[in-house]
Amino acid sequence: MSISPSLLAFLSELKQHNSREWFAEHKASYESEKALFDGLIEQLIQEFSAFENMDGVLKKHCSYSLYRDVRFSKNKDPYKTWFSASFSEGGRKSGYMDYYLHIEPGGKSFLGGGMYNPTPEQLAAYRQEVDYNGATLRGIVEAASFVELFGQAEGDLLKKIPKGFDPDPADEVYLRRKQLFYWHHFSDKDIVSPDFTSKLMLSAMQLKPFLDFLNATFFDKEPFLKA
C-alpha cells in the first residue's frame, strides 16, 4: 500500500492556504484523504504486530489530529501540514519509545524514533545504561546497515560530559546526549510507490533494536517475541 498522490496535493495546498475558511471549502477532500490514511494505519498495525505487541491497538491509538493547539504558540496556523501516526505497544500514549511516521510533501516524509523529549529520570537512566553498557548501544547505531538507513544521530548535546562519569572515550558523545533519535527520509516518489509499505517496514525492523534498547532502559522491558 502507498500514499495517494492526492494526499500530497492536498497537503501542499493546505500549506499555501492554511486557514479555516479554505479548510471548510475543502473538508470533503480532507475526509477522503484521512480515510485512506486511516486504512494505511490499520494495515501497518497488522504489519508491526509481526515483531511488536500490538494487541488491542487500534488506529485511534496511533493517529494524530491535523488540528493544531495554538493557545501557547506564536504560530497561529490552525492546521498541521502533514499526516502522522506512531506505533508501539499500547499506542502512542503508552510512554514507550515508538515508530513515528510523518508524511509531508517535498521529501519531508520520514520514519523516526528515539529519545526526543525524555524526562529527567529517563535521561539519568539512559546515561547510567550507557556508562554500563555503551558498547551495546554503539553496536546497534554504528552498525553499517543502521547508518546506511538512518545516518547520524539527531538531537541536542551537552557541551561537556555530565559530572560523575569517567567513560570509555567511544561513549563520550552518547553521554552528552540530551536527545537521541534517528530518522530515515522518504522522497515523494518513494511514498507513492506500490512498495512503500514494504520499504517502510524494512526500515522499522532496522530501527527496532535501538528502540528495544531504550525501552529496556526506561521500562525494564524485554523485546517482544512473536509466539
PDB file of C-alpha atoms in Angstrom:
ATOM      1  CA  MET A   1       0.000   0.000   0.000  1.00  0.00           C
ATOM      2  CA  SER A   2       1.209   3.501  -0.762  1.00  0.00           C
ATOM      3  CA  ILE A   3       0.333   7.109  -0.063  1.00  0.00           C
ATOM      4  CA  SER A   4      -2.080   8.650  -2.551  1.00  0.00           C
ATOM      5  CA  PRO A   5      -0.588  11.434  -4.719  1.00  0.00           C
ATOM      6  CA  SER A   6      -3.795  13.326  -3.977  1.00  0.00           C
ATOM      7  CA  LEU A   7      -2.804  13.430  -0.284  1.00  0.00           C
ATOM      8  CA  LEU A   8       0.427  15.191  -1.171  1.00  0.00           C
ATOM      9  CA  ALA A   9      -1.509  17.595  -3.369  1.00  0.00           C
ATOM     10  CA  PHE A  10      -3.971  18.312  -0.549  1.00  0.00           C
ATOM     11  CA  LEU A  11      -1.182  18.955   1.950  1.00  0.00           C
ATOM     12  CA  SER A  12       0.656  21.223  -0.487  1.00  0.00           C
ATOM     13  CA  GLU A  13      -2.493  23.268  -0.984  1.00  0.00           C
ATOM     14  CA  LEU A  14      -3.110  23.368   2.758  1.00  0.00           C
ATOM     15  CA  LYS A  15       0.398  24.739   3.316  1.00  0.00           C
ATOM     16  CA  GLN A  16      -0.364  27.604   0.936  1.00  0.00           C
ATOM     17  CA  HIS A  17      -3.857  28.285   2.315  1.00  0.00           C
ATOM     18  CA  ASN A  18      -3.680  27.407   5.994  1.00  0.00           C
ATOM     19  CA  SER A  19      -6.950  28.969   7.088  1.00  0.00           C
ATOM     20  CA  ARG A  20     -10.257  27.770   8.489  1.00  0.00           C
ATOM     21  CA  GLU A  21     -12.072  29.257   5.511  1.00  0.00           C
ATOM     22  CA  TRP A  22     -10.036  27.305   2.952  1.00  0.00           C
ATOM     23  CA  PHE A  23     -10.254  24.131   5.015  1.00  0.00           C
ATOM     24  CA  ALA A  24     -14.044  24.391   5.285  1.00  0.00           C
ATOM     25  CA  GLU A  25     -14.281  24.602   1.493  1.00  0.00           C
ATOM     26  CA  HIS A  26     -12.070  21.510   1.116  1.00  0.00           C
ATOM     27  CA  LYS A  27     -13.393  19.477   4.057  1.00  0.00           C
ATOM     28  CA  ALA A  28     -14.636  16.698   1.780  1.00  0.00           C
ATOM     29  CA  SER A  29     -11.143  16.271   0.301  1.00  0.00           C
ATOM     30  CA  TYR A  30      -9.645  16.107   3.778  1.00  0.00           C
ATOM     31  CA  GLU A  31     -12.120  13.463   4.910  1.00  0.00           C
ATOM     32  CA  SER A  32     -11.427  11.371   1.814  1.00  0.00           C
ATOM     33  CA  GLU A  33      -7.650  11.552   2.326  1.00  0.00           C
ATOM     34  CA  LYS A  34      -7.961  10.857   6.031  1.00  0.00           C
ATOM     35  CA  ALA A  35      -9.999   7.727   5.329  1.00  0.00           C
ATOM     36  CA  LEU A  36      -7.257   6.446   3.023  1.00  0.00           C
ATOM     37  CA  PHE A  37      -4.562   7.254   5.579  1.00  0.00           C
ATOM     38  CA  ASP A  38      -6.577   5.525   8.303  1.00  0.00           C
ATOM     39  CA  GLY A  39      -6.619   2.458   6.084  1.00  0.00           C
ATOM     40  CA  LEU A  40      -2.829   2.592   5.885  1.00  0.00           C
ATOM     41  CA  ILE A  41      -2.596   2.878   9.678  1.00  0.00           C
ATOM     42  CA  GLU A  42      -4.762  -0.203  10.095  1.00  0.00           C
ATOM     43  CA  GLN A  43      -2.561  -2.140   7.683  1.00  0.00           C
ATOM     44  CA  LEU A  44       0.593  -1.004   9.477  1.00  0.00           C
ATOM     45  CA  ILE A  45      -0.773  -2.099  12.856  1.00  0.00           C
ATOM     46  CA  GLN A  46      -1.022  -5.578  11.369  1.00  0.00           C
ATOM     47  CA  GLU A  47       2.469  -5.325   9.882  1.00  0.00           C
ATOM     48  CA  PHE A  48       4.004  -4.175  13.156  1.00  0.00           C
ATOM     49  CA  SER A  49       2.310  -7.000  15.007  1.00  0.00           C
ATOM     50  CA  ALA A  50       4.820  -9.379  13.407  1.00  0.00           C
ATOM     51  CA  PHE A  51       7.543  -8.026  15.708  1.00  0.00           C
ATOM     52  CA  GLU A  52       5.827  -5.758  18.263  1.00  0.00           C
ATOM     53  CA  ASN A  53       2.991  -6.455  20.708  1.00  0.00           C
ATOM     54  CA  MET A  54       0.107  -4.567  19.104  1.00  0.00           C
ATOM     55  CA  ASP A  55      -2.665  -6.423  20.941  1.00  0.00           C
ATOM     56  CA  GLY A  56      -5.641  -4.108  21.400  1.00  0.00           C
ATOM     57  CA  VAL A  57      -4.059  -1.240  19.454  1.00  0.00           C
ATOM     58  CA  LEU A  58      -6.495   0.496  17.094  1.00  0.00           C
ATOM     59  CA  LYS A  59      -5.989   3.288  14.597  1.00  0.00           C
ATOM     60  CA  LYS A  60      -7.281   5.845  17.120  1.00  0.00           C
ATOM     61  CA  HIS A  61      -4.387   4.863  19.392  1.00  0.00           C
ATOM     62  CA  CYS A  62      -1.868   5.627  16.626  1.00  0.00           C
ATOM     63  CA  SER A  63      -3.102   8.644  14.668  1.00  0.00           C
ATOM     64  CA  TYR A  64      -2.598  12.331  15.369  1.00  0.00           C
ATOM     65  CA  SER A  65      -5.026  15.157  14.772  1.00  0.00           C
ATOM     66  CA  LEU A  66      -4.466  17.592  11.923  1.00  0.00           C
ATOM     67  CA  TYR A  67      -5.722  20.414  14.147  1.00  0.00           C
ATOM     68  CA  ARG A  68      -3.040  22.431  15.918  1.00  0.00           C
ATOM     69  CA  ASP A  69      -3.242  23.662  19.504  1.00  0.00           C
ATOM     70  CA  VAL A  70      -2.306  27.307  19.008  1.00  0.00           C
ATOM     71  CA  ARG A  71      -3.050  28.559  22.532  1.00  0.00           C
ATOM     72  CA  PHE A  72       0.599  28.868  23.569  1.00  0.00           C
ATOM     73  CA  SER A  73       2.215  29.076  20.128  1.00  0.00           C
ATOM     74  CA  LYS A  74       3.416  32.081  18.158  1.00  0.00           C
ATOM     75  CA  ASN A  75       2.445  30.187  15.016  1.00  0.00           C
ATOM     76  CA  LYS A  76      -1.314  30.603  14.764  1.00  0.00           C
ATOM     77  CA  ASP A  77      -1.830  28.436  11.672  1.00  0.00           C
ATOM     78  CA  PRO A  78      -4.822  26.268  12.608  1.00  0.00           C
ATOM     79  CA  TYR A  79      -3.691  23.078  10.821  1.00  0.00           C
ATOM     80  CA  LYS A  80      -0.623  20.896  10.568  1.00  0.00           C
ATOM     81  CA  THR A  81       0.650  20.449   7.036  1.00  0.00           C
ATOM     82  CA  TRP A  82       1.434  16.753   7.437  1.00  0.00           C
ATOM     83  CA  PHE A  83      -0.273  13.487   8.346  1.00  0.00           C
ATOM     84  CA  SER A  84       1.343  11.360  11.036  1.00  0.00           C
ATOM     85  CA  ALA A  85       0.986   8.276  13.196  1.00  0.00           C
ATOM     86  CA  SER A  86       3.069   6.363  15.710  1.00  0.00           C
ATOM     87  CA  PHE A  87       3.169   2.678  16.517  1.00  0.00           C
ATOM     88  CA  SER A  88       4.047   0.915  19.758  1.00  0.00           C
ATOM     89  CA  GLU A  89       2.620  -1.449  22.322  1.00  0.00           C
ATOM     90  CA  GLY A  90      -0.328   0.303  23.942  1.00  0.00           C
ATOM     91  CA  GLY A  91      -0.452   3.069  21.332  1.00  0.00           C
ATOM     92  CA  ARG A  92       1.110   6.500  21.154  1.00  0.00           C
ATOM     93  CA  LYS A  93       0.147   7.498  24.713  1.00  0.00           C
ATOM     94  CA  SER A  94       1.703   4.410  26.325  1.00  0.00           C
ATOM     95  CA  GLY A  95       5.029   6.113  27.014  1.00  0.00           C
ATOM     96  CA  TYR A  96       7.065   3.523  25.107  1.00  0.00           C
ATOM     97  CA  MET A  97       9.565   4.718  22.542  1.00  0.00           C
ATOM     98  CA  ASP A  98       7.692   4.265  19.265  1.00  0.00           C
ATOM     99  CA  TYR A  99       7.950   4.256  15.487  1.00  0.00           C
ATOM    100  CA  TYR A 100       6.836   7.663  14.251  1.00  0.00           C
ATOM    101  CA  LEU A 101       5.609   8.014  10.653  1.00  0.00           C
ATOM    102  CA  HIS A 102       5.461  11.521   9.187  1.00  0.00           C
ATOM    103  CA  ILE A 103       4.015  12.219   5.725  1.00  0.00           C
ATOM    104  CA  GLU A 104       4.747  15.656   4.268  1.00  0.00           C
ATOM    105  CA  PRO A 105       5.354  16.783   0.663  1.00  0.00           C
ATOM    106  CA  GLY A 106       8.713  17.927  -0.598  1.00  0.00           C
ATOM    107  CA  GLY A 107      10.787  14.965   0.581  1.00  0.00           C
ATOM    108  CA  LYS A 108       9.994  15.708   4.222  1.00  0.00           C
ATOM    109  CA  SER A 109       8.368  12.341   4.932  1.00  0.00           C
ATOM    110  CA  PHE A 110      10.217  10.061   7.332  1.00  0.00           C
ATOM    111  CA  LEU A 111      10.135   7.166   9.751  1.00  0.00           C
ATOM    112  CA  GLY A 112      11.838   8.012  13.025  1.00  0.00           C
ATOM    113  CA  GLY A 113      12.142   7.060  16.629  1.00  0.00           C
ATOM    114  CA  GLY A 114      14.095   7.522  19.805  1.00  0.00           C
ATOM    115  CA  MET A 115      14.606   9.750  22.796  1.00  0.00           C
ATOM    116  CA  TYR A 116      13.075  13.042  21.647  1.00  0.00           C
ATOM    117  CA  ASN A 117      11.674  14.571  24.832  1.00  0.00           C
ATOM    118  CA  PRO A 118      12.970  12.452  27.737  1.00  0.00           C
ATOM    119  CA  THR A 119      12.132  13.128  31.359  1.00  0.00           C
ATOM    120  CA  PRO A 120      14.998  13.860  33.764  1.00  0.00           C
ATOM    121  CA  GLU A 121      14.524  10.351  35.163  1.00  0.00           C
ATOM    122  CA  GLN A 122      14.786   8.827  31.710  1.00  0.00           C
ATOM    123  CA  LEU A 123      17.918  10.818  30.916  1.00  0.00           C
ATOM    124  CA  ALA A 124      19.518   9.648  34.155  1.00  0.00           C
ATOM    125  CA  ALA A 125      18.613   6.017  33.387  1.00  0.00           C
ATOM    126  CA  TYR A 126      19.887   6.356  29.826  1.00  0.00           C
ATOM    127  CA  ARG A 127      23.246   7.797  30.900  1.00  0.00           C
ATOM    128  CA  GLN A 128      23.678   5.122  33.540  1.00  0.00           C
ATOM    129  CA  GLU A 129      22.992   2.441  30.940  1.00  0.00           C
ATOM    130  CA  VAL A 130      25.476   3.993  28.504  1.00  0.00           C
ATOM    131  CA  ASP A 131      28.073   4.078  31.298  1.00  0.00           C
ATOM    132  CA  TYR A 132      27.486   0.378  31.998  1.00  0.00           C
ATOM    133  CA  ASN A 133      26.661  -0.867  28.547  1.00  0.00           C
ATOM    134  CA  GLY A 134      27.680   1.668  25.922  1.00  0.00           C
ATOM    135  CA  ALA A 135      29.137  -0.987  23.644  1.00  0.00           C
ATOM    136  CA  THR A 136      25.665  -2.446  23.100  1.00  0.00           C
ATOM    137  CA  LEU A 137      24.211   0.901  22.033  1.00  0.00           C
ATOM    138  CA  ARG A 138      27.184   1.598  19.771  1.00  0.00           C
ATOM    139  CA  GLY A 139      26.868  -1.841  18.237  1.00  0.00           C
ATOM    140  CA  ILE A 140      23.307  -1.002  17.225  1.00  0.00           C
ATOM    141  CA  VAL A 141      23.514   2.570  15.983  1.00  0.00           C
ATOM    142  CA  GLU A 142      27.012   2.393  14.496  1.00  0.00           C
ATOM    143  CA  ALA A 143      26.349  -0.810  12.536  1.00  0.00           C
ATOM    144  CA  ALA A 144      26.831  -0.223   8.818  1.00  0.00           C
ATOM    145  CA  SER A 145      23.287  -1.323   7.945  1.00  0.00           C
ATOM    146  CA  PHE A 146      21.804   1.063  10.527  1.00  0.00           C
ATOM    147  CA  VAL A 147      23.944   4.018   9.448  1.00  0.00           C
ATOM    148  CA  GLU A 148      23.102   3.373   5.799  1.00  0.00           C
ATOM    149  CA  LEU A 149      19.397   3.865   6.529  1.00  0.00           C
ATOM    150  CA  PHE A 150      19.336   6.287   9.443  1.00  0.00           C
ATOM    151  CA  GLY A 151      22.601   8.179   9.223  1.00  0.00           C
ATOM    152  CA  GLN A 152      23.932  10.023  12.229  1.00  0.00           C
ATOM    153  CA  ALA A 153      22.134  10.766  15.483  1.00  0.00           C
ATOM    154  CA  GLU A 154      19.859  13.782  15.760  1.00  0.00           C
ATOM    155  CA  GLY A 155      19.168  15.894  18.841  1.00  0.00           C
ATOM    156  CA  ASP A 156      20.745  18.274  21.329  1.00  0.00           C
ATOM    157  CA  LEU A 157      24.044  17.684  23.104  1.00  0.00           C
ATOM    158  CA  LEU A 158      25.589  18.922  26.325  1.00  0.00           C
ATOM    159  CA  LYS A 159      28.885  20.742  25.831  1.00  0.00           C
ATOM    160  CA  LYS A 160      30.584  18.521  28.407  1.00  0.00           C
ATOM    161  CA  ILE A 161      30.179  15.049  29.861  1.00  0.00           C
ATOM    162  CA  PRO A 162      27.933  15.164  32.948  1.00  0.00           C
ATOM    163  CA  LYS A 163      29.717  15.004  36.288  1.00  0.00           C
ATOM    164  CA  GLY A 164      30.228  11.604  37.838  1.00  0.00           C
ATOM    165  CA  PHE A 165      31.141   9.737  34.659  1.00  0.00           C
ATOM    166  CA  ASP A 166      34.555   8.509  33.553  1.00  0.00           C
ATOM    167  CA  PRO A 167      33.550   6.912  30.263  1.00  0.00           C
ATOM    168  CA  ASP A 168      35.173   4.924  27.558  1.00  0.00           C
ATOM    169  CA  PRO A 169      36.100   7.653  25.016  1.00  0.00           C
ATOM    170  CA  ALA A 170      33.806   5.974  22.484  1.00  0.00           C
ATOM    171  CA  ASP A 171      30.830   6.636  24.796  1.00  0.00           C
ATOM    172  CA  GLU A 172      31.524  10.309  25.476  1.00  0.00           C
ATOM    173  CA  VAL A 173      29.240  11.661  22.738  1.00  0.00           C
ATOM    174  CA  TYR A 174      26.401   9.390  23.875  1.00  0.00           C
ATOM    175  CA  LEU A 175      26.710  10.554  27.490  1.00  0.00           C
ATOM    176  CA  ARG A 176      26.459  14.154  26.331  1.00  0.00           C
ATOM    177  CA  ARG A 177      23.120  13.469  24.676  1.00  0.00           C
ATOM    178  CA  LYS A 178      20.045  15.372  25.837  1.00  0.00           C
ATOM    179  CA  GLN A 179      18.158  13.870  22.911  1.00  0.00           C
ATOM    180  CA  LEU A 180      18.915  10.850  20.760  1.00  0.00           C
ATOM    181  CA  PHE A 181      16.752  10.000  17.799  1.00  0.00           C
ATOM    182  CA  TYR A 182      17.095   8.842  14.218  1.00  0.00           C
ATOM    183  CA  TRP A 183      15.033   9.197  11.095  1.00  0.00           C
ATOM    184  CA  HIS A 184      15.001   7.818   7.590  1.00  0.00           C
ATOM    185  CA  HIS A 185      13.605  10.147   4.958  1.00  0.00           C
ATOM    186  CA  PHE A 186      11.464   9.109   2.016  1.00  0.00           C
ATOM    187  CA  SER A 187      11.085  11.047  -1.205  1.00  0.00           C
ATOM    188  CA  ASP A 188       7.645  11.856  -2.581  1.00  0.00           C
ATOM    189  CA  LYS A 189       8.333   9.229  -5.253  1.00  0.00           C
ATOM    190  CA  ASP A 190       9.075   6.663  -2.539  1.00  0.00           C
ATOM    191  CA  ILE A 191       5.859   7.156  -0.620  1.00  0.00           C
ATOM    192  CA  VAL A 192       3.542   6.963  -3.635  1.00  0.00           C
ATOM    193  CA  SER A 193       5.239   3.811  -4.990  1.00  0.00           C
ATOM    194  CA  PRO A 194       3.392   0.479  -4.601  1.00  0.00           C
ATOM    195  CA  ASP A 195       6.195  -0.975  -2.461  1.00  0.00           C
ATOM    196  CA  PHE A 196       6.215   1.869   0.071  1.00  0.00           C
ATOM    197  CA  THR A 197       4.824  -0.251   2.896  1.00  0.00           C
ATOM    198  CA  SER A 198       7.490  -2.901   2.331  1.00  0.00           C
ATOM    199  CA  LYS A 199      10.263  -0.302   2.416  1.00  0.00           C
ATOM    200  CA  LEU A 200       8.757   1.282   5.500  1.00  0.00           C
ATOM    201  CA  MET A 201       8.661  -1.984   7.413  1.00  0.00           C
ATOM    202  CA  LEU A 202      12.232  -2.871   6.458  1.00  0.00           C
ATOM    203  CA  SER A 203      13.281   0.478   7.921  1.00  0.00           C
ATOM    204  CA  ALA A 204      11.195  -0.184  11.043  1.00  0.00           C
ATOM    205  CA  MET A 205      12.852  -3.547  11.618  1.00  0.00           C
ATOM    206  CA  GLN A 206      16.247  -1.874  11.350  1.00  0.00           C
ATOM    207  CA  LEU A 207      15.135   0.680  13.959  1.00  0.00           C
ATOM    208  CA  LYS A 208      13.728  -1.925  16.352  1.00  0.00           C
ATOM    209  CA  PRO A 209      16.962  -2.864  18.237  1.00  0.00           C
ATOM    210  CA  PHE A 210      17.555   0.797  19.089  1.00  0.00           C
ATOM    211  CA  LEU A 211      14.012   1.253  20.410  1.00  0.00           C
ATOM    212  CA  ASP A 212      14.310  -2.042  22.302  1.00  0.00           C
ATOM    213  CA  PHE A 213      17.482  -0.719  23.962  1.00  0.00           C
ATOM    214  CA  LEU A 214      15.696   2.443  25.119  1.00  0.00           C
ATOM    215  CA  ASN A 215      12.546   0.647  26.265  1.00  0.00           C
ATOM    216  CA  ALA A 216      14.592  -1.868  28.225  1.00  0.00           C
ATOM    217  CA  THR A 217      16.462   1.029  29.841  1.00  0.00           C
ATOM    218  CA  PHE A 218      13.389   3.083  30.731  1.00  0.00           C
ATOM    219  CA  PHE A 219      10.839   0.378  31.443  1.00  0.00           C
ATOM    220  CA  ASP A 220      12.851  -2.803  32.084  1.00  0.00           C
ATOM    221  CA  LYS A 221      11.004  -4.173  29.064  1.00  0.00           C
ATOM    222  CA  GLU A 222      12.231  -7.232  27.163  1.00  0.00           C
ATOM    223  CA  PRO A 223      11.911  -7.198  23.345  1.00  0.00           C
ATOM    224  CA  PHE A 224       8.658  -8.699  22.104  1.00  0.00           C
ATOM    225  CA  LEU A 225       8.986 -12.182  20.602  1.00  0.00           C
ATOM    226  CA  LYS A 226       6.119 -13.446  18.459  1.00  0.00           C
ATOM    227  CA  ALA A 227       4.849 -16.799  19.711  1.00  0.00           C
TER     228      ALA A 227
END
